[in-house]
Coordinates of C-alpha atoms in Angstrom, one line a residue:
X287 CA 131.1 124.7 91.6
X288 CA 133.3 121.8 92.3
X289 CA 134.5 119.2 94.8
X290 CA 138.3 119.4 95.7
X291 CA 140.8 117.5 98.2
X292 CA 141.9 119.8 100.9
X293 CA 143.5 117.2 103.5
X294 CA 145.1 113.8 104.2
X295 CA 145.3 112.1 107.4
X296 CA 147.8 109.6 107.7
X297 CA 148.0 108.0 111.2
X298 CA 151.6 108.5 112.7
X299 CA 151.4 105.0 114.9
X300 CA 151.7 103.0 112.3
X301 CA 148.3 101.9 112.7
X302 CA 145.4 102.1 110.0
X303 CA 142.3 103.8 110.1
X304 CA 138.9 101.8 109.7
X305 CA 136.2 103.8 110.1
X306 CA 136.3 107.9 110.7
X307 CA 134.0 110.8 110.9
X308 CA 134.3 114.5 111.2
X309 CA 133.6 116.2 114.3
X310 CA 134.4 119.7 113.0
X311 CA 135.8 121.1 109.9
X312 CA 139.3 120.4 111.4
X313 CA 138.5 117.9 113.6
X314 CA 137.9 113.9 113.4
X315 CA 137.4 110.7 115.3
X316 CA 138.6 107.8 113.6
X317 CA 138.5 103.5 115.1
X318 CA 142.0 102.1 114.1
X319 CA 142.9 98.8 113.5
X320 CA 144.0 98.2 117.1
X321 CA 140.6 98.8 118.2
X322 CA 141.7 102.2 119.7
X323 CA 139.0 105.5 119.3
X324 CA 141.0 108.4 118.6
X325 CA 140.8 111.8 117.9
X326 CA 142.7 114.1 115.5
X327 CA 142.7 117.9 115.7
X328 CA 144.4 119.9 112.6
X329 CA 147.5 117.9 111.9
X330 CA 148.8 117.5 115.1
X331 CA 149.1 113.9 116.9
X332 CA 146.0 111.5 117.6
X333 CA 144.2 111.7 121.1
X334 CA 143.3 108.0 123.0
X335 CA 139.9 108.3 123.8
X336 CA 139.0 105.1 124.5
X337 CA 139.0 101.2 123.2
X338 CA 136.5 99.0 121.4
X339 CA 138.4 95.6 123.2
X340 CA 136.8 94.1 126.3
X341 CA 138.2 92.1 128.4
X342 CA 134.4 90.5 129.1
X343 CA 133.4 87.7 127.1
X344 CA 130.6 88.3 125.4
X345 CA 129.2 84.7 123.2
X346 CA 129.1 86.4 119.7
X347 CA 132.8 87.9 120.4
X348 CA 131.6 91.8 121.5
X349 CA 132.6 95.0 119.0
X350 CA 133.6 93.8 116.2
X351 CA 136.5 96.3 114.8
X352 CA 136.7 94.9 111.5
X353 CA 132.7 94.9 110.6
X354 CA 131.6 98.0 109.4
X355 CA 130.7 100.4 112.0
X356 CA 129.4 104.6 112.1
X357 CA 131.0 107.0 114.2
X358 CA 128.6 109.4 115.8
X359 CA 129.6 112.8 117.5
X360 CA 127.8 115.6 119.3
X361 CA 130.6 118.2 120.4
X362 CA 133.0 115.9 121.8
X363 CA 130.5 113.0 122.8
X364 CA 131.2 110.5 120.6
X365 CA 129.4 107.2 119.9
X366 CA 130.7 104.0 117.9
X367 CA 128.5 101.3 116.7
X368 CA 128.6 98.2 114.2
X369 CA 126.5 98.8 111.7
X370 CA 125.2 95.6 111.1
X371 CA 126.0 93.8 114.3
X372 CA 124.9 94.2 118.0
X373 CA 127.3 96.4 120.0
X374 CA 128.6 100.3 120.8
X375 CA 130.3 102.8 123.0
X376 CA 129.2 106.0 124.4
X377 CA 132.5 108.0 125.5
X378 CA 131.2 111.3 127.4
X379 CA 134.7 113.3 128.2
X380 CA 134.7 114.5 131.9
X381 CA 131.6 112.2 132.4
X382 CA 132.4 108.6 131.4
X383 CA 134.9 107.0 129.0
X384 CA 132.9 104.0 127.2
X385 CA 129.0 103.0 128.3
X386 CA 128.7 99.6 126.5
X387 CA 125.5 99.8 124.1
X388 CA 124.0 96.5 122.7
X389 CA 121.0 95.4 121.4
X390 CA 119.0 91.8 120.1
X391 CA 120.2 90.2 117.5
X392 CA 116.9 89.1 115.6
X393 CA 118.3 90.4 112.2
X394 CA 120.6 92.5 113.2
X395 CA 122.7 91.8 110.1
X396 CA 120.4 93.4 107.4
X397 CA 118.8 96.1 110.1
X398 CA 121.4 98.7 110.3
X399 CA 122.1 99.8 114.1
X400 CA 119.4 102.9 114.7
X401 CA 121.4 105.8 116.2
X402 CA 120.6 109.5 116.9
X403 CA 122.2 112.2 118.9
X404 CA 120.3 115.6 119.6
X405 CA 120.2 118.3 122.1
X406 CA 116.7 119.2 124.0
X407 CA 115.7 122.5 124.0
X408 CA 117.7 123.3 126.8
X409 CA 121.0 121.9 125.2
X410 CA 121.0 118.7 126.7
X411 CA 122.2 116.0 124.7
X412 CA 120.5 113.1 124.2
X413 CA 120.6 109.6 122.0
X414 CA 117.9 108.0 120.4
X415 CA 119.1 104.1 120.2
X416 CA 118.5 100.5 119.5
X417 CA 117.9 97.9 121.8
X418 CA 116.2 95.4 119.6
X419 CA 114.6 94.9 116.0
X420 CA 111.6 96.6 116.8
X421 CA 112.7 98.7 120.1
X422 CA 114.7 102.3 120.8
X423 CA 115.1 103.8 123.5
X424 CA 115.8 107.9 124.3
X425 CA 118.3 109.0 126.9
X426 CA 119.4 111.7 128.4
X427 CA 123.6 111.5 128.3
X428 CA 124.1 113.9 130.9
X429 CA 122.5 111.9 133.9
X430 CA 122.0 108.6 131.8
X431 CA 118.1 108.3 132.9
X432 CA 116.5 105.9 130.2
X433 CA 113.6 108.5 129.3
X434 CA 111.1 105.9 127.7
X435 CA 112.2 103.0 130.0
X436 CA 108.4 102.9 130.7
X437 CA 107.5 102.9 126.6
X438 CA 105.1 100.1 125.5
X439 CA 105.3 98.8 122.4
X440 CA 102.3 98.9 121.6
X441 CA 100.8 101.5 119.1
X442 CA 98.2 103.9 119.8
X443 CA 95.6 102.4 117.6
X444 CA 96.8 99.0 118.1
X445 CA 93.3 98.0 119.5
X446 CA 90.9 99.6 116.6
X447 CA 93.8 98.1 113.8
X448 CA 93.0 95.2 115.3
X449 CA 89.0 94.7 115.3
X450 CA 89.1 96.5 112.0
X451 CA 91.6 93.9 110.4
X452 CA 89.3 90.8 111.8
X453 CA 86.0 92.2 110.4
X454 CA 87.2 91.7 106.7
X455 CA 89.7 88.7 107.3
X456 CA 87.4 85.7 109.5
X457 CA 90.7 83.9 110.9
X458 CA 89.8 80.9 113.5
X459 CA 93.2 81.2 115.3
X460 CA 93.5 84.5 116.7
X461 CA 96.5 85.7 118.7
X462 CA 96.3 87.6 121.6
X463 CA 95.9 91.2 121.1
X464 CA 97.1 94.1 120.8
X465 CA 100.3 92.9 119.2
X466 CA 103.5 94.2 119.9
X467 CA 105.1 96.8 117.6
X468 CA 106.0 94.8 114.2
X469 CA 108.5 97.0 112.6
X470 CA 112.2 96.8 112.1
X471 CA 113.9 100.5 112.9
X472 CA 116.5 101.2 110.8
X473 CA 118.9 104.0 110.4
X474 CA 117.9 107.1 111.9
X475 CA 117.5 111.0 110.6
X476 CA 116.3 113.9 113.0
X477 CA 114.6 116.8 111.1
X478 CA 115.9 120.2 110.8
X479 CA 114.0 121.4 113.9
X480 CA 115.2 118.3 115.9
X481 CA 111.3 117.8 117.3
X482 CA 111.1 114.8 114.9
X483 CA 113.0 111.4 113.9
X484 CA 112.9 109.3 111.1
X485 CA 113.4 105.9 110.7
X486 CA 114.7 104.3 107.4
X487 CA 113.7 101.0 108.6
X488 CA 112.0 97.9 107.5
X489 CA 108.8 95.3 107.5
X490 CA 108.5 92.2 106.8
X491 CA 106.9 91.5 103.3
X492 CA 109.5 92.7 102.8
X493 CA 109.8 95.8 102.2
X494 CA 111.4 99.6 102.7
X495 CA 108.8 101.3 105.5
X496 CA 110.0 104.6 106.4
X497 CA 108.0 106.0 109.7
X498 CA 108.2 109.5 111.7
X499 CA 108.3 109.7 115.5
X500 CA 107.3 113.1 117.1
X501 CA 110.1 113.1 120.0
X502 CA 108.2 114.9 122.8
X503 CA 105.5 112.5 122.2
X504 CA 108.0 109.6 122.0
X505 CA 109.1 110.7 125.7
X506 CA 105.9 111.6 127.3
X507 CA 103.6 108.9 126.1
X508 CA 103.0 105.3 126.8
X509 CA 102.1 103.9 123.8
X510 CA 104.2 104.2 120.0
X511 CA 102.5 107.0 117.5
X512 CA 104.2 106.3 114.0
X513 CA 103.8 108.5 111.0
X514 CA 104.4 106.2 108.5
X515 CA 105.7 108.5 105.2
X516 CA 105.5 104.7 102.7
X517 CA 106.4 101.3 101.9
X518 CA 108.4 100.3 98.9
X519 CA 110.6 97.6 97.4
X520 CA 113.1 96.2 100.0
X521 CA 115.8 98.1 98.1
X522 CA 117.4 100.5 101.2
X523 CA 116.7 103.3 99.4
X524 CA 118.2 106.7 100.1
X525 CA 116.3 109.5 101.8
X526 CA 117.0 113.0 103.7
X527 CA 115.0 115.6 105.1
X528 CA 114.3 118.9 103.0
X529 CA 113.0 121.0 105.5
X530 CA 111.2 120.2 108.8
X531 CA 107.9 118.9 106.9
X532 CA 109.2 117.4 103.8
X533 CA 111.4 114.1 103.1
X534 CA 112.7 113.1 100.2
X535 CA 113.2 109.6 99.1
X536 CA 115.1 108.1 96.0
X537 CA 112.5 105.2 93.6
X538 CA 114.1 103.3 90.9
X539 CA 110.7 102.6 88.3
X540 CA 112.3 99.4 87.7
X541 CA 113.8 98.0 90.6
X542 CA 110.3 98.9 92.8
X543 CA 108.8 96.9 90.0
X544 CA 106.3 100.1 89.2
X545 CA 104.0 98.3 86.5
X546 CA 104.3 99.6 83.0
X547 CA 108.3 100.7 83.8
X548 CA 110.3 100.6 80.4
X549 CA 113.7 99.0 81.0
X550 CA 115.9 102.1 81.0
X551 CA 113.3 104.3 83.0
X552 CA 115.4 106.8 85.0
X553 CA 115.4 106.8 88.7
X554 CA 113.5 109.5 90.9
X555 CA 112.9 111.5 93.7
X556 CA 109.5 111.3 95.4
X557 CA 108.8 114.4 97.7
X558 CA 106.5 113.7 100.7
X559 CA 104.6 116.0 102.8
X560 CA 105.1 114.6 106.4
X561 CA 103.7 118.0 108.2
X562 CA 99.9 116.9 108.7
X563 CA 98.4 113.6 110.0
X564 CA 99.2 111.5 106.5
X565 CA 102.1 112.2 104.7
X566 CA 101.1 112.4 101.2
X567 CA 103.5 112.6 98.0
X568 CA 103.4 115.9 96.3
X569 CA 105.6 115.4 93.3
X570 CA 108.0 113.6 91.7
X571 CA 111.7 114.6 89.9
X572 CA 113.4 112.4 87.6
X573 CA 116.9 112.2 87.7
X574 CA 118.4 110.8 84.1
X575 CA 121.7 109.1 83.7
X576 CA 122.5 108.1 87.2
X577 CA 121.6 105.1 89.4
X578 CA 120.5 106.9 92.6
X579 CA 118.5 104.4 94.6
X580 CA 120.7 103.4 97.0
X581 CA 123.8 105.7 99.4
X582 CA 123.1 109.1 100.8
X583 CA 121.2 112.2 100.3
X584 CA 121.7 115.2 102.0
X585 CA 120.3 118.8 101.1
X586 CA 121.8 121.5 100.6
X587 CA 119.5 124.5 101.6
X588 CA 122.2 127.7 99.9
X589 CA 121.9 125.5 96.5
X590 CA 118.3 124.6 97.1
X591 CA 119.8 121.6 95.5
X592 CA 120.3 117.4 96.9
X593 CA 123.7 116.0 97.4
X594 CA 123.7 111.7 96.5
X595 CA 126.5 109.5 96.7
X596 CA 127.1 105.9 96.7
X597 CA 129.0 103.2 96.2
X598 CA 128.5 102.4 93.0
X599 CA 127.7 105.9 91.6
X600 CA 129.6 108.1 93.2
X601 CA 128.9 112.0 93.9
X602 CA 126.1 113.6 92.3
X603 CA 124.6 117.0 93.1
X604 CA 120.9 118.0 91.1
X605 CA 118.4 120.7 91.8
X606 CA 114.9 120.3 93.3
X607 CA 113.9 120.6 89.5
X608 CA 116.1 117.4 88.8
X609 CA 119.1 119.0 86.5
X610 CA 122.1 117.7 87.7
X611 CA 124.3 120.6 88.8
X612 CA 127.5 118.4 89.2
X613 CA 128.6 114.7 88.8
X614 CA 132.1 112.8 89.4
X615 CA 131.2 108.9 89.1
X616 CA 135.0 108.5 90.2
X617 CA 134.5 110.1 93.3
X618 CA 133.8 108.0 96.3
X619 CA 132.6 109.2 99.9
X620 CA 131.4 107.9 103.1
X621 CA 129.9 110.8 104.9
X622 CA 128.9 114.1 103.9
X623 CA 128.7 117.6 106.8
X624 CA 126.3 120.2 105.6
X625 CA 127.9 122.5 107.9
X626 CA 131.4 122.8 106.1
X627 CA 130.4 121.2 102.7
X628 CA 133.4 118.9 103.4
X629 CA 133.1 114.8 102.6
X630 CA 135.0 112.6 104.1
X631 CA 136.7 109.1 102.8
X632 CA 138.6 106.3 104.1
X633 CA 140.4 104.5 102.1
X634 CA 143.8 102.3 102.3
X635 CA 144.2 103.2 106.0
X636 CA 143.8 106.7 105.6
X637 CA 141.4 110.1 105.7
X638 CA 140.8 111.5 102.7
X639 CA 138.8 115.0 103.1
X640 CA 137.1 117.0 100.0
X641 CA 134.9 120.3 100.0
X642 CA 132.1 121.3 97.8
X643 CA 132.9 124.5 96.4
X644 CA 129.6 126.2 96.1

């Protein structure tokens, strides 16, 4: 088992690439420098899908090309956002070239841009987005109806949280109530099954809250029913689904501040159980020798083993057991597809593809 370059892309405009994502094994979508989208099919010539430059003026200067930014795809739907900033496209081939997205900017720069693409049960594609700190919205992309453009934000129990909270804590200057929704969405994961999403999001405190919506129920109901899986340390911590009622999220002993930590305590991998009302932790992995707090985790079900990389630690592969099956702290990647085992990298102006050999 073993991770090895298989392909270079090297745009032939003279232009560099910024940002880039696979949308197949020999297909990707990549924002160049010129603020063009385009997409690249085997090694044959980029395709103009659209631009990030408008000509309307928008007060904090629109898409910003040079801020870091996600591509999305669902077959050849693709979505571009700024991570850490307020504005997106939707470019729907055959439907419409480039919906403007945006959303509030109430700390936009440390909430990262909640996105989601799915398809119903009937092969509709949707998107789950922001359109403020504590607000997304579900639509359907074939007909563009807002499906929760009725959604309160106000939480199921918001009433009994409420008169529970003021019989211990006597507080003469009550605000109105119920209060809206107080939680900052962050970025976004469906589960295997797609009926679920989860949100690697935010409160104030402040701290790492990671919550479950229910998708149906997201549609079809007024009010917000959260399945809250923890809080911890505001450390943006890694997390990934294992199967349809299990998550998995990364915990560094000394970095969460977990009392009686000895300095060089290895970091671990808390397993949650998110399939009944309370998600309750079922075990914990350590993980020895490796700083794997924050980046990506993704799992791998044929290796019944987790793929982490990051920034600062690059690519790491362990079992469910916590042995570390394969590391390469040289190696750095920005996005990881389960379906080919391929990782992708830009760097210098440039794709840089890999596979995992299993």
């Amino acid at each position: 088992m073993n991770i090895v370059k298989i392909q270079e892309i090297i745009p032939d405009t003279g232009n560099k690439i910024l940002t880039a994502t696979l949308a197949a094994a020999d297909e990707c979508v990549a924002l160049m420098d010129s603020g063009e989208v385009v997409r690249y099919k085997g090694s044959g010539p980029g395709e103009h899908l659209f631009s990030t430059k408008s000509s309307l003026g928008y007060q904090d200067g629109g898409f910003d090309m040079t801020a870091p930014s996600t591509i999305y795809t669902l077959d050849n739907i693709v979505v571009i956002v700024n991570d850490y900033k307020r504005h997106g496209y939707i470019h729907y081939p055959g439907k419409y070239a480039a919906i403007h997205l945006w959303r509030e900017d109430y700390y936009a720069e440390i909430s990262r841009y909640a996105i989601a693409l799915y398809k119903d049960a009937q092969g509709i594609p949707h998107i789950i987005y922001a359109v403020a700190w504590n607000h997304v919205q579900i639509m359907n992309l074939d007909t563009l109806q807002v499906l929760t453009a009725a959604k309160s934000l106000i939480t199921v129990d918001a009433e009994e949280r409420h008169i529970a909270f003021y019989e211990n804590y006597k507080e003469p200057n009550r605000l109105p109530w119920p209060s809206a929704y107080d939680y900052f969405f962050g970025g976004l994961l469906m589960s295997p099954d797609r009926t679920h999403f989860l949100s690697a999001g935010w409160r104030w405190g402040s701290s790492d809250s990671y919550s479950i919506y229910e998708i149906d129920h997201f549609i079809h109901h007024h009010r917000i029913s959260e399945k809250n899986v923890s809080h911890w340390e505001h450390n943006n911590r890694a997390v990934c689904w294992i199967d349809a009622t299990t998550v998995a999220v990364t915990f560094h002993p000394v970095k969460d501040d977990d009392e009686g930590a000895i300095p060089d305590a290895p970091c671990e991998v808390y397993f949650y159980q998110v399939g009944g009302a309370t998600p309750e932790l079922e075990r914990k992995i350590k993980i020895p020798d490796v700083d794997i707090l924050t980046g990506e985790m993704h799992y791998i079900p044929a290796l019944q083993a987790i793929l982490f990389f990051g920034a600062a630690s690059g690519v790491t592969l362990f079992s469910l057991e916590g042995a570390v099956l394969l590391r390469d702290a040289a190696l750095q990647a920005d996005a990881y597809y389960p379906d080919s085992h391929l990782l992708l990298k830009v760097i210098d102006g440039k794709i840089i593809v890999f596979q995992l050999q299993l």
